[in-house]
């Protein structure tokens, strides 16, 4: 496919612009709208329904009706599985359209949308669909006179609040296990990136998901996110986004109905390179990918390079070489590897960090239309603002160290604990490092987030209450029930 061909698809798209509630597109009850902007061009893509409290109330009541009457929650697991598999087929049939929509809305490269975001979203939904009729309950080892069943039940109506960096993929990470478990959903996409969420809800309806089960309510954090967090009719919230906003959901829960809260939040993820790391060229390629993939707009981005002084110079030379492969350009050009940042607001934030950079080693240029070159900066130490704060842009901060213990101490000297990497040829060091790094995912001699089979979430202020992905994701959307059955004939025994 060429850029012109992608542009032609973009020009022919019908963009969804209304809330999707109870199986139908609906304008906001207030009639208000907000503009959806293509960050690469600054052009308006659509006017989207700006929902508020009354739309959230309506969506929750429809989700509750759906949950209580069992049209999805009590459907035979095999039928739930079939509906989700039909959804995957529809997504596959519409994959190119979804990829172009995602790229236009977020500034992500069409290359990533086509090779990661859309196929991995489909894979995620399929994986959880296949799991539905394979997870089982248990019987506890109670006494001979009793039998105790430990069963899992769907948690009920769940609120899902999404970020803008992987709009469709984060939706898949959350709706797939929630729907597999039998929950009903009220979902808020980030205001910057609403299009694919609305289109996916429409496709789910076409695939046979009953009305009211998957509701998408676009709008701002204050007008839709907070009402979801505080809603008395929502049993659980799963959120991905910044740590500051994530923590608010704990307050919302405490001040409303003590709903369960699962938070997947920020990261300032270290990549530790020891003096014995093998194949520095390969290490450099991983570091560059970890730092600059998805424009660095990634909670798991390796944004801090903690490198032993013995290999710093050759490693930085190889990093500078690999950065050249990450060309900045039109997101709809299939050759582009670094697209636009998600918005002008976010671009300004990333630029403000660049302005504070003490020593730029590679990159550093910015271009109108929210483009920032992959940039490597050397910082004086881990106290530098560039080493401490989540920038969420293509900026890699380099910190020099002299020993393994110093490297681990600096790696752990952060409020975050989402991901970490260690590069070393020494097996003991690799294992000691992996055990000492306080992060939910540690990769050895590579960058990555695991895959759909492995739980994803953070330690410290990166995560709270549960994990996305893997079989563990089901824990978020189910609750345990004990059913204790008395088998005795004797009334006295029964009291025991
Ligand atoms: N961990 C991650 O994956 C992400 C981290 N971030 C970080 O957050 C920074 C700011 O980006 P934002 O888009 O402002 O992130 P955010 O955390 O504020 O937004 C995430 C979601 O929460 C909603 N939200 C915002 N304020 C809310 C509130 N008061 N109550 C309820 N919901 C609310 C947003 O509308 C969005 O749907 C980024 O620069 C980045 O550092 C942003 C997106 C994803
Ligand atoms: N990288 C997937 C999770 C996130 O960025 O929020």
Coordinates of C-alpha atoms and ligand atoms in Angstrom, one line a residue:
X1 CA 0.0 0.0 0.0
X2 CA 1.2 3.5 -0.8
X3 CA 0.6 6.8 1.1
X4 CA -1.8 7.8 -1.7
X5 CA -3.8 4.6 -1.3
X6 CA -4.0 5.1 2.5
X7 CA -5.1 8.7 1.9
X8 CA -7.8 7.5 -0.4
X9 CA -9.1 5.2 2.3
X10 CA -9.0 8.0 4.8
X11 CA -11.0 10.2 2.5
X12 CA -13.7 7.6 2.1
X13 CA -14.1 6.8 5.8
X14 CA -17.4 7.3 7.6
X15 CA -16.3 8.5 11.0
X16 CA -18.5 7.6 14.0
X17 CA -19.3 10.7 16.1
X18 CA -22.1 9.8 18.6
X19 CA -22.1 7.9 21.8
X20 CA -23.0 4.2 21.5
X21 CA -25.5 3.3 24.2
X22 CA -28.0 0.4 24.3
X23 CA -27.1 -0.8 20.8
X24 CA -27.5 2.5 19.0
X25 CA -25.6 5.7 18.2
X26 CA -27.0 8.7 20.1
X27 CA -26.0 12.3 20.4
X28 CA -25.1 13.6 23.8
X29 CA -28.3 14.4 25.8
X30 CA -27.1 18.0 26.1
X31 CA -26.5 18.2 22.3
X32 CA -22.9 19.3 23.0
X33 CA -20.0 18.2 20.8
X34 CA -16.2 18.5 20.8
X35 CA -13.8 18.5 17.9
X36 CA -11.7 15.5 17.1
X37 CA -8.4 16.7 15.6
X38 CA -5.8 14.9 13.4
X39 CA -2.7 15.8 15.2
X40 CA -0.4 15.4 12.2
X41 CA -2.3 18.1 10.2
X42 CA -4.3 20.0 12.8
X43 CA -7.4 19.4 10.7
X44 CA -10.7 18.6 12.3
X45 CA -11.9 15.0 11.7
X46 CA -15.3 15.1 13.3
X47 CA -17.5 16.7 15.9
X48 CA -18.0 14.1 18.6
X49 CA -20.8 13.9 21.2
X50 CA -19.6 15.6 24.4
X51 CA -21.4 13.4 26.9
X52 CA -21.9 14.2 30.6
X53 CA -23.5 12.9 33.8
X54 CA -26.9 12.2 32.2
X55 CA -25.4 10.2 29.4
X56 CA -23.4 8.2 31.9
X57 CA -26.5 7.6 34.0
X58 CA -28.4 6.4 30.9
X59 CA -25.5 4.1 29.8
X60 CA -25.2 2.6 33.4
X61 CA -29.0 2.0 33.6
X62 CA -28.9 0.1 30.2
X63 CA -25.8 -1.8 31.2
X64 CA -27.4 -2.8 34.5
X65 CA -30.6 -3.9 32.7
X66 CA -28.5 -6.1 30.4
X67 CA -26.5 -7.5 33.3
X68 CA -29.6 -8.3 35.5
X69 CA -31.7 -9.9 32.8
X70 CA -28.8 -12.2 31.9
X71 CA -28.9 -11.6 28.1
X72 CA -25.0 -11.8 28.2
X73 CA -24.0 -12.5 31.8
X74 CA -26.0 -15.8 31.8
X75 CA -25.6 -16.7 28.2
X76 CA -23.9 -20.1 27.8
X77 CA -20.2 -19.6 27.7
X78 CA -20.0 -21.2 24.3
X79 CA -22.4 -18.6 22.9
X80 CA -20.4 -15.7 24.4
X81 CA -17.3 -17.2 22.8
X82 CA -19.0 -17.5 19.4
X83 CA -20.2 -13.8 19.6
X84 CA -16.6 -12.6 20.4
X85 CA -15.1 -14.8 17.6
X86 CA -17.7 -13.3 15.2
X87 CA -16.5 -9.8 16.4
X88 CA -12.8 -10.8 15.6
X89 CA -13.9 -11.9 12.1
X90 CA -15.6 -8.5 11.6
X91 CA -12.5 -6.7 12.9
X92 CA -10.3 -8.7 10.5
X93 CA -12.6 -7.8 7.6
X94 CA -12.4 -4.1 8.6
X95 CA -8.8 -4.1 9.7
X96 CA -7.5 -1.7 7.2
X97 CA -10.3 0.8 7.9
X98 CA -9.6 0.5 11.6
X99 CA -5.9 1.0 11.1
X100 CA -6.4 4.2 9.0
X101 CA -9.0 5.6 11.5
X102 CA -6.6 4.9 14.4
X103 CA -3.7 6.6 12.6
X104 CA -5.7 9.7 11.7
X105 CA -7.1 10.1 15.2
X106 CA -3.9 9.5 17.2
X107 CA -0.9 10.4 14.9
X108 CA 0.3 6.8 15.2
X109 CA 2.1 5.4 12.2
X110 CA 0.0 3.4 9.8
X111 CA 2.9 0.8 10.0
X112 CA 2.3 0.3 13.7
X113 CA -1.5 0.4 13.3
X114 CA -1.3 -2.3 10.6
X115 CA 1.3 -4.5 12.3
X116 CA 0.6 -4.0 16.0
X117 CA -2.5 -2.2 17.2
X118 CA -5.2 -3.8 15.1
X119 CA -3.8 -7.4 14.8
X120 CA -3.0 -7.5 18.5
X121 CA -6.4 -6.2 19.4
X122 CA -8.0 -8.9 17.4
X123 CA -5.6 -11.5 18.9
X124 CA -6.4 -10.3 22.4
X125 CA -10.2 -10.6 22.0
X126 CA -9.8 -14.0 20.4
X127 CA -7.6 -15.3 23.2
X128 CA -10.0 -14.3 25.9
X129 CA -13.0 -15.6 23.8
X130 CA -11.2 -19.0 23.6
X131 CA -10.6 -18.9 27.3
X132 CA -14.3 -18.5 28.3
X133 CA -15.3 -22.2 28.4
X134 CA -11.9 -23.4 29.6
X135 CA -11.6 -21.8 33.0
X136 CA -13.2 -23.7 35.8
X137 CA -14.2 -23.3 39.4
X138 CA -13.0 -25.3 42.4
X139 CA -14.2 -27.4 45.3
X140 CA -12.6 -26.7 48.7
X141 CA -11.2 -29.4 50.9
X142 CA -14.0 -29.0 53.5
X143 CA -15.1 -31.8 55.9
X144 CA -16.9 -34.9 54.8
X145 CA -20.2 -33.4 56.0
X146 CA -19.9 -30.4 53.8
X147 CA -19.0 -29.5 50.3
X148 CA -17.8 -26.0 49.5
X149 CA -17.7 -24.8 46.0
X150 CA -15.6 -21.8 45.1
X151 CA -17.1 -20.2 42.1
X152 CA -16.3 -17.1 40.0
X153 CA -19.1 -14.7 39.1
X154 CA -18.9 -11.6 36.8
X155 CA -18.4 -8.5 38.9
X156 CA -21.4 -6.8 37.3
X157 CA -21.4 -3.4 35.5
X158 CA -17.8 -2.3 34.9
X159 CA -16.5 1.2 34.0
X160 CA -13.5 1.2 31.7
X161 CA -11.5 4.5 31.3
X162 CA -9.0 4.5 28.5
X163 CA -5.8 6.4 27.5
X164 CA -5.0 7.7 24.0
X165 CA -1.7 6.0 23.3
X166 CA -3.1 2.6 22.3
X167 CA -6.8 3.4 21.8
X168 CA -8.1 0.2 20.3
X169 CA -5.5 -2.1 21.9
X170 CA -6.2 -0.8 25.5
X171 CA -9.9 -1.2 24.8
X172 CA -9.3 -4.8 23.7
X173 CA -7.1 -5.5 26.8
X174 CA -10.1 -4.5 29.0
X175 CA -13.3 -5.4 27.1
X176 CA -12.1 -8.9 26.2
X177 CA -11.7 -10.3 29.7
X178 CA -14.7 -8.3 30.9
X179 CA -17.0 -9.6 28.2
X180 CA -15.6 -13.1 28.6
X181 CA -16.5 -13.0 32.3
X182 CA -20.1 -11.9 31.5
X183 CA -19.9 -8.2 32.6
X184 CA -21.7 -5.3 31.1
X185 CA -19.5 -2.3 30.2
X186 CA -19.7 1.5 30.3
X187 CA -16.5 2.6 28.5
X188 CA -14.9 6.1 28.1
X189 CA -12.3 6.5 25.4
X190 CA -9.8 9.3 25.8
X191 CA -11.2 12.5 24.3
X192 CA -8.3 12.7 22.0
X193 CA -9.0 9.3 20.4
X194 CA -12.6 8.2 20.3
X195 CA -13.1 6.9 16.7
X196 CA -12.0 3.3 16.9
X197 CA -13.8 2.7 20.2
X198 CA -17.1 3.8 18.7
X199 CA -16.5 1.8 15.6
X200 CA -15.6 -1.3 17.6
X201 CA -18.8 -1.0 19.6
X202 CA -20.8 -0.9 16.4
X203 CA -19.0 -4.0 15.1
X204 CA -19.6 -5.8 18.4
X205 CA -23.3 -5.1 18.0
X206 CA -23.2 -6.4 14.4
X207 CA -21.4 -9.5 15.7
X208 CA -24.4 -10.2 18.0
X209 CA -23.4 -8.7 21.3
X210 CA -26.7 -7.9 22.9
X211 CA -27.7 -4.2 23.3
X212 CA -26.6 -2.6 26.5
X213 CA -23.6 -4.9 27.1
X214 CA -21.0 -2.6 25.5
X215 CA -21.7 1.1 25.8
X216 CA -19.2 3.8 24.7
X217 CA -19.6 7.3 26.2
X218 CA -17.2 9.9 24.8
X219 CA -16.3 13.1 26.6
X220 CA -13.9 14.7 28.9
X221 CA -12.4 13.3 32.1
X222 CA -14.3 15.7 34.2
X223 CA -17.7 15.3 32.5
X224 CA -17.6 11.5 31.9
X225 CA -14.6 10.0 33.7
X226 CA -15.4 11.3 37.1
X227 CA -19.2 10.4 36.8
X228 CA -18.1 6.8 36.0
X229 CA -15.7 6.8 38.9
X230 CA -18.3 8.1 41.3
X231 CA -21.3 6.1 39.9
X232 CA -23.3 4.1 42.5
X233 CA -24.4 1.8 39.8
X234 CA -20.9 0.7 38.6
X235 CA -19.3 -2.2 40.5
X236 CA -15.8 -1.9 39.3
X237 CA -13.5 0.5 37.4
X238 CA -10.5 -0.5 35.3
X239 CA -8.3 2.5 34.3
X240 CA -5.2 3.1 32.2
X241 CA -3.5 6.5 32.2
X242 CA -1.5 8.8 34.3
X243 CA -0.7 8.2 37.9
X244 CA -2.3 11.5 39.0
X245 CA -5.6 10.7 37.3
X246 CA -5.5 7.0 38.4
X247 CA -5.2 8.0 42.1
X248 CA -8.4 10.1 41.7
X249 CA -10.4 6.9 41.1
X250 CA -9.4 5.7 44.6
X251 CA -11.0 8.9 46.0
X252 CA -14.1 8.5 43.7
X253 CA -14.5 4.9 44.9
X254 CA -14.0 5.8 48.6
X255 CA -16.6 8.7 48.3
X256 CA -19.2 6.6 46.5
X257 CA -19.8 2.8 46.7
X258 CA -16.3 1.4 47.4
X259 CA -16.3 0.0 43.9
X260 CA -13.3 -2.1 43.1
X261 CA -10.5 -0.2 41.3
X262 CA -7.8 -1.5 39.0
X263 CA -5.2 1.1 37.9
X264 CA -2.5 0.7 35.2
X265 CA -0.6 3.9 35.4
X266 CA 2.7 5.6 34.4
X267 CA 6.3 4.5 34.2
X268 CA 9.8 5.8 34.1
X269 CA 11.3 2.5 33.0
X270 CA 15.0 1.8 33.3
X271 CA 17.1 -0.1 30.8
X272 CA 20.3 -1.2 32.7
X273 CA 23.3 -2.0 30.5
X274 CA 26.2 -3.7 32.3
X275 CA 29.8 -3.7 31.2
X276 CA 29.6 -7.4 30.2
X277 CA 26.6 -6.9 27.9
X278 CA 27.1 -8.9 24.7
X279 CA 26.5 -7.6 21.2
X280 CA 26.1 -3.9 21.9
X281 CA 24.7 -3.4 18.4
X282 CA 21.7 -5.6 19.3
X283 CA 21.4 -4.0 22.7
X284 CA 21.3 -0.5 21.0
X285 CA 18.6 -1.7 18.7
X286 CA 16.5 -2.9 21.6
X287 CA 17.1 0.4 23.6
X288 CA 16.1 2.5 20.6
X289 CA 13.0 0.5 20.0
X290 CA 12.0 0.6 23.7
X291 CA 12.5 4.3 23.9
X292 CA 11.1 5.5 20.6
X293 CA 8.5 3.0 19.5
X294 CA 5.0 4.6 19.4
X295 CA 6.8 8.1 19.7
X296 CA 7.7 7.1 23.3
X297 CA 4.0 7.5 24.1
X298 CA 4.1 4.2 26.0
X299 CA 3.8 3.6 29.7
X300 CA 6.4 0.8 29.3
X301 CA 8.9 2.9 27.2
X302 CA 12.5 2.5 28.3
X303 CA 12.9 6.2 29.0
X304 CA 16.0 5.9 31.3
X305 CA 19.2 4.3 30.1
X306 CA 21.4 3.4 33.0
X307 CA 24.7 2.4 31.5
X308 CA 28.1 1.2 32.9
X309 CA 30.8 3.7 32.1
X310 CA 32.9 1.0 30.5
X311 CA 30.4 0.5 27.6
X312 CA 28.8 4.0 27.5
X313 CA 30.7 5.4 24.5
X314 CA 30.4 2.4 22.2
X315 CA 26.8 1.9 23.1
X316 CA 25.9 5.6 22.5
X317 CA 27.6 5.4 19.1
X318 CA 25.5 2.4 18.2
X319 CA 22.3 4.1 19.5
X320 CA 23.0 7.1 17.4
X321 CA 23.3 4.8 14.4
X322 CA 20.1 3.0 15.1
X323 CA 18.1 6.2 15.7
X324 CA 18.6 7.0 12.0
X325 CA 16.3 4.1 11.2
X326 CA 13.5 5.9 13.1
X327 CA 12.4 8.5 10.5
X328 CA 9.9 11.1 11.5
X329 CA 7.1 11.8 9.0
X330 CA 3.6 11.5 7.7
X331 CA 1.8 8.8 9.8
X332 CA 0.1 7.6 6.6
X333 CA 3.4 7.0 4.8
X334 CA 4.1 3.2 5.3
X335 CA 7.8 4.0 5.6
X336 CA 7.4 6.3 8.6
X337 CA 8.4 4.9 12.0
X338 CA 7.8 8.0 14.1
X339 CA 4.5 9.8 13.6
X340 CA 2.9 12.7 15.3
X341 CA 2.4 13.1 19.0
X342 CA -1.3 12.8 20.0
X343 CA -2.1 16.5 20.4
X344 CA -0.7 20.0 20.3
X345 CA -1.2 20.1 24.1
X346 CA 0.9 17.0 24.6
X347 CA 3.5 18.3 22.0
X348 CA 3.9 21.4 24.1
X349 CA 4.5 19.3 27.2
X350 CA 7.2 17.2 25.5
X351 CA 8.8 20.3 24.1
X352 CA 9.0 21.9 27.6
X353 CA 11.1 18.9 28.7
X354 CA 13.3 19.3 25.6
X355 CA 13.9 22.9 26.6
X356 CA 15.2 21.7 29.9
X357 CA 17.6 19.2 28.5
X358 CA 21.2 19.9 29.7
X359 CA 23.1 18.0 26.9
X360 CA 21.4 16.7 23.7
X361 CA 23.5 13.9 22.2
X362 CA 21.1 12.8 19.3
X363 CA 18.1 14.5 17.7
X364 CA 16.3 17.3 19.5
X365 CA 14.5 18.9 16.6
X366 CA 10.7 19.5 16.5
X367 CA 8.4 20.1 13.6
X368 CA 5.1 21.8 13.3
X369 CA 2.2 19.3 13.4
X370 CA 3.3 17.8 16.7
X371 CA 6.4 16.0 15.5
X372 CA 9.4 15.4 17.7
X373 CA 12.6 13.7 16.6
X374 CA 13.8 10.8 18.7
X375 CA 16.2 12.5 21.1
X376 CA 18.9 11.2 23.4
X377 CA 20.0 13.4 26.3
X378 CA 22.7 13.0 28.9
X379 CA 21.5 14.0 32.4
X380 CA 23.7 14.8 35.4
X381 CA 22.0 12.2 37.6
X382 CA 18.8 10.5 38.5
X383 CA 17.6 13.7 40.2
X384 CA 17.2 15.5 36.9
X385 CA 13.6 16.2 36.0
X386 CA 14.2 14.4 32.7
X387 CA 15.2 11.3 34.7
X388 CA 12.3 11.4 37.2
X389 CA 9.1 12.5 35.3
X390 CA 7.2 10.6 32.8
X391 CA 7.6 12.6 29.6
X392 CA 5.6 10.2 27.3
X393 CA 7.5 11.4 24.3
X394 CA 10.6 10.3 22.3
X395 CA 13.2 11.4 24.8
X396 CA 15.7 9.0 26.3
X397 CA 17.7 10.1 29.3
X398 CA 21.2 8.6 29.8
X399 CA 22.7 8.1 33.3
X400 CA 26.3 6.7 33.7
X401 CA 27.1 4.3 36.6
X402 CA 30.1 2.4 37.8
X403 CA 28.8 -0.8 39.3
X404 CA 25.9 -3.3 39.2
X405 CA 24.7 -2.3 42.7
X406 CA 24.7 1.4 41.7
X407 CA 22.8 0.6 38.6
X408 CA 20.1 -1.3 40.4
X409 CA 19.8 1.4 43.1
X410 CA 19.3 4.1 40.5
X411 CA 16.9 1.9 38.5
X412 CA 14.8 1.5 41.6
X413 CA 15.0 5.1 42.7
X414 CA 11.7 6.1 41.1
X415 CA 8.1 6.4 42.3
X416 CA 7.2 4.1 39.4
X417 CA 7.6 0.3 38.9
X418 CA 6.0 -0.7 35.6
X419 CA 8.8 -2.3 33.5
X420 CA 12.6 -2.6 33.5
X421 CA 15.2 -4.3 31.4
X422 CA 18.7 -5.6 32.2
X423 CA 21.4 -6.3 29.6
X424 CA 24.2 -8.6 30.7
X425 CA 25.9 -11.8 29.6
X426 CA 26.3 -13.0 33.2
X427 CA 23.4 -15.3 34.1
X428 CA 23.7 -14.7 37.9
X429 CA 23.7 -11.0 37.4
X430 CA 20.7 -11.3 35.0
X431 CA 18.7 -13.2 37.6
X432 CA 19.8 -11.1 40.5
X433 CA 19.0 -8.0 38.6
X434 CA 15.6 -9.3 37.5
X435 CA 14.8 -10.2 41.1
X436 CA 16.0 -6.9 42.5
X437 CA 14.3 -4.6 40.0
X438 CA 11.0 -3.5 41.5
X439 CA 8.8 -3.6 38.4
X440 CA 5.8 -5.7 37.2
X441 CA 7.7 -6.8 34.0
X442 CA 11.4 -7.3 33.8
X443 CA 13.0 -8.2 30.5
X444 CA 16.5 -9.7 30.2
X445 CA 18.6 -8.8 27.1
X446 CA 15.6 -7.4 25.3
X447 CA 12.8 -4.8 25.5
X448 CA 9.2 -6.0 25.6
X449 CA 5.9 -6.2 27.5
X450 CA 5.5 -9.9 27.4
X451 CA 2.5 -11.1 25.4
X452 CA -1.2 -11.8 25.8
X453 CA -0.4 -14.8 28.1
X454 CA 1.6 -12.8 30.6
X455 CA 0.1 -10.4 33.2
X456 CA 0.9 -6.7 32.7
X457 CA 0.8 -4.1 35.4
X458 CA 3.0 -2.2 37.8
X459 CA 4.6 -2.1 41.3
X460 CA 4.6 1.1 43.4
X461 CA 2.7 4.0 41.8
X462 CA 2.5 2.3 38.4
X463 CA -0.2 -0.1 39.3
X464 CA -3.0 -0.9 41.7
X465 CA -5.4 -3.7 42.3
X466 CA -4.9 -6.1 39.4
X467 CA -3.3 -7.0 36.1
X468 CA -4.2 -6.7 32.4
X469 CA -3.5 -9.7 30.1
X470 CA -3.1 -13.3 30.8
X471 CA -5.5 -15.5 32.7
X472 CA -4.9 -13.1 35.6
X473 CA -7.0 -10.4 33.9
X474 CA -10.1 -12.4 34.6
X475 CA -9.5 -11.8 38.3
X476 CA -10.4 -8.1 37.7
X477 CA -13.8 -8.8 36.2
X478 CA -14.9 -11.7 38.4
X479 CA -15.5 -12.1 42.1
X480 CA -15.2 -15.2 44.2
X481 CA -18.2 -16.7 45.8
X482 CA -18.2 -19.6 48.3
X483 CA -21.2 -21.9 48.2
X484 CA -21.2 -24.0 51.4
X485 CA -23.5 -27.0 51.3
X486 CA -24.3 -29.1 54.4
X487 CA -24.4 -32.8 53.6
X488 CA -25.0 -34.1 57.1
X489 CA -28.2 -36.0 58.2
X490 CA -27.7 -35.0 61.8
X491 CA -29.0 -31.6 62.8
X492 CA -26.3 -31.1 65.6
X493 CA -23.5 -31.8 63.1
X494 CA -25.0 -29.3 60.7
X495 CA -24.3 -26.5 63.2
X496 CA -20.6 -27.1 63.2
Ligands
LIG1 N1 0.1 4.9 31.5 C1 -0.3 5.3 30.3 O1 -0.6 4.4 29.5 C2 -0.7 6.7 30.0 C3 0.0 7.7 30.7 N2 -0.3 9.0 30.4 C4 0.4 10.1 31.1 O2 -0.5 11.1 31.4 C5 -0.1 12.3 30.9 C6 -1.3 13.2 30.7 O3 -2.1 12.6 29.7 P1 -3.7 12.6 29.9 O4 -4.4 12.2 28.6 O5 -4.1 13.9 30.5 O6 -3.9 11.3 30.9 P2 -5.0 11.0 31.9 O7 -4.5 10.0 32.8 O8 -5.5 12.3 32.5 O9 -6.2 10.4 31.0 C7 -6.5 9.0 30.9 C8 -8.0 8.9 30.9 O10 -8.6 9.4 32.1 C9 -9.5 10.4 31.8 N3 -9.5 11.5 32.8 C10 -8.8 12.6 32.8 N4 -9.0 13.3 33.9 C11 -10.0 12.6 34.6 C12 -10.6 12.9 35.9 N5 -10.4 14.0 36.6 N6 -11.5 11.9 36.3 C13 -11.7 10.8 35.6 N7 -11.2 10.6 34.4 C14 -10.3 11.4 33.9 C15 -9.1 10.9 30.4 O11 -10.2 11.6 29.8 C16 -8.7 9.6 29.8 O12 -9.8 8.9 29.3 C17 0.7 12.0 29.7 O13 1.6 13.0 29.4 C18 1.4 10.7 30.2 O14 2.5 11.1 30.9 C19 -1.3 9.3 29.4 C20 -1.9 8.3 28.7 C21 -1.6 6.9 28.9
LIG2 N1 2.0 -0.3 26.4 C1 0.6 -0.7 26.7 C2 0.1 -0.1 27.9 C3 0.2 1.4 28.0 O1 1.0 2.1 27.3 O2 -0.7 2.0 28.7

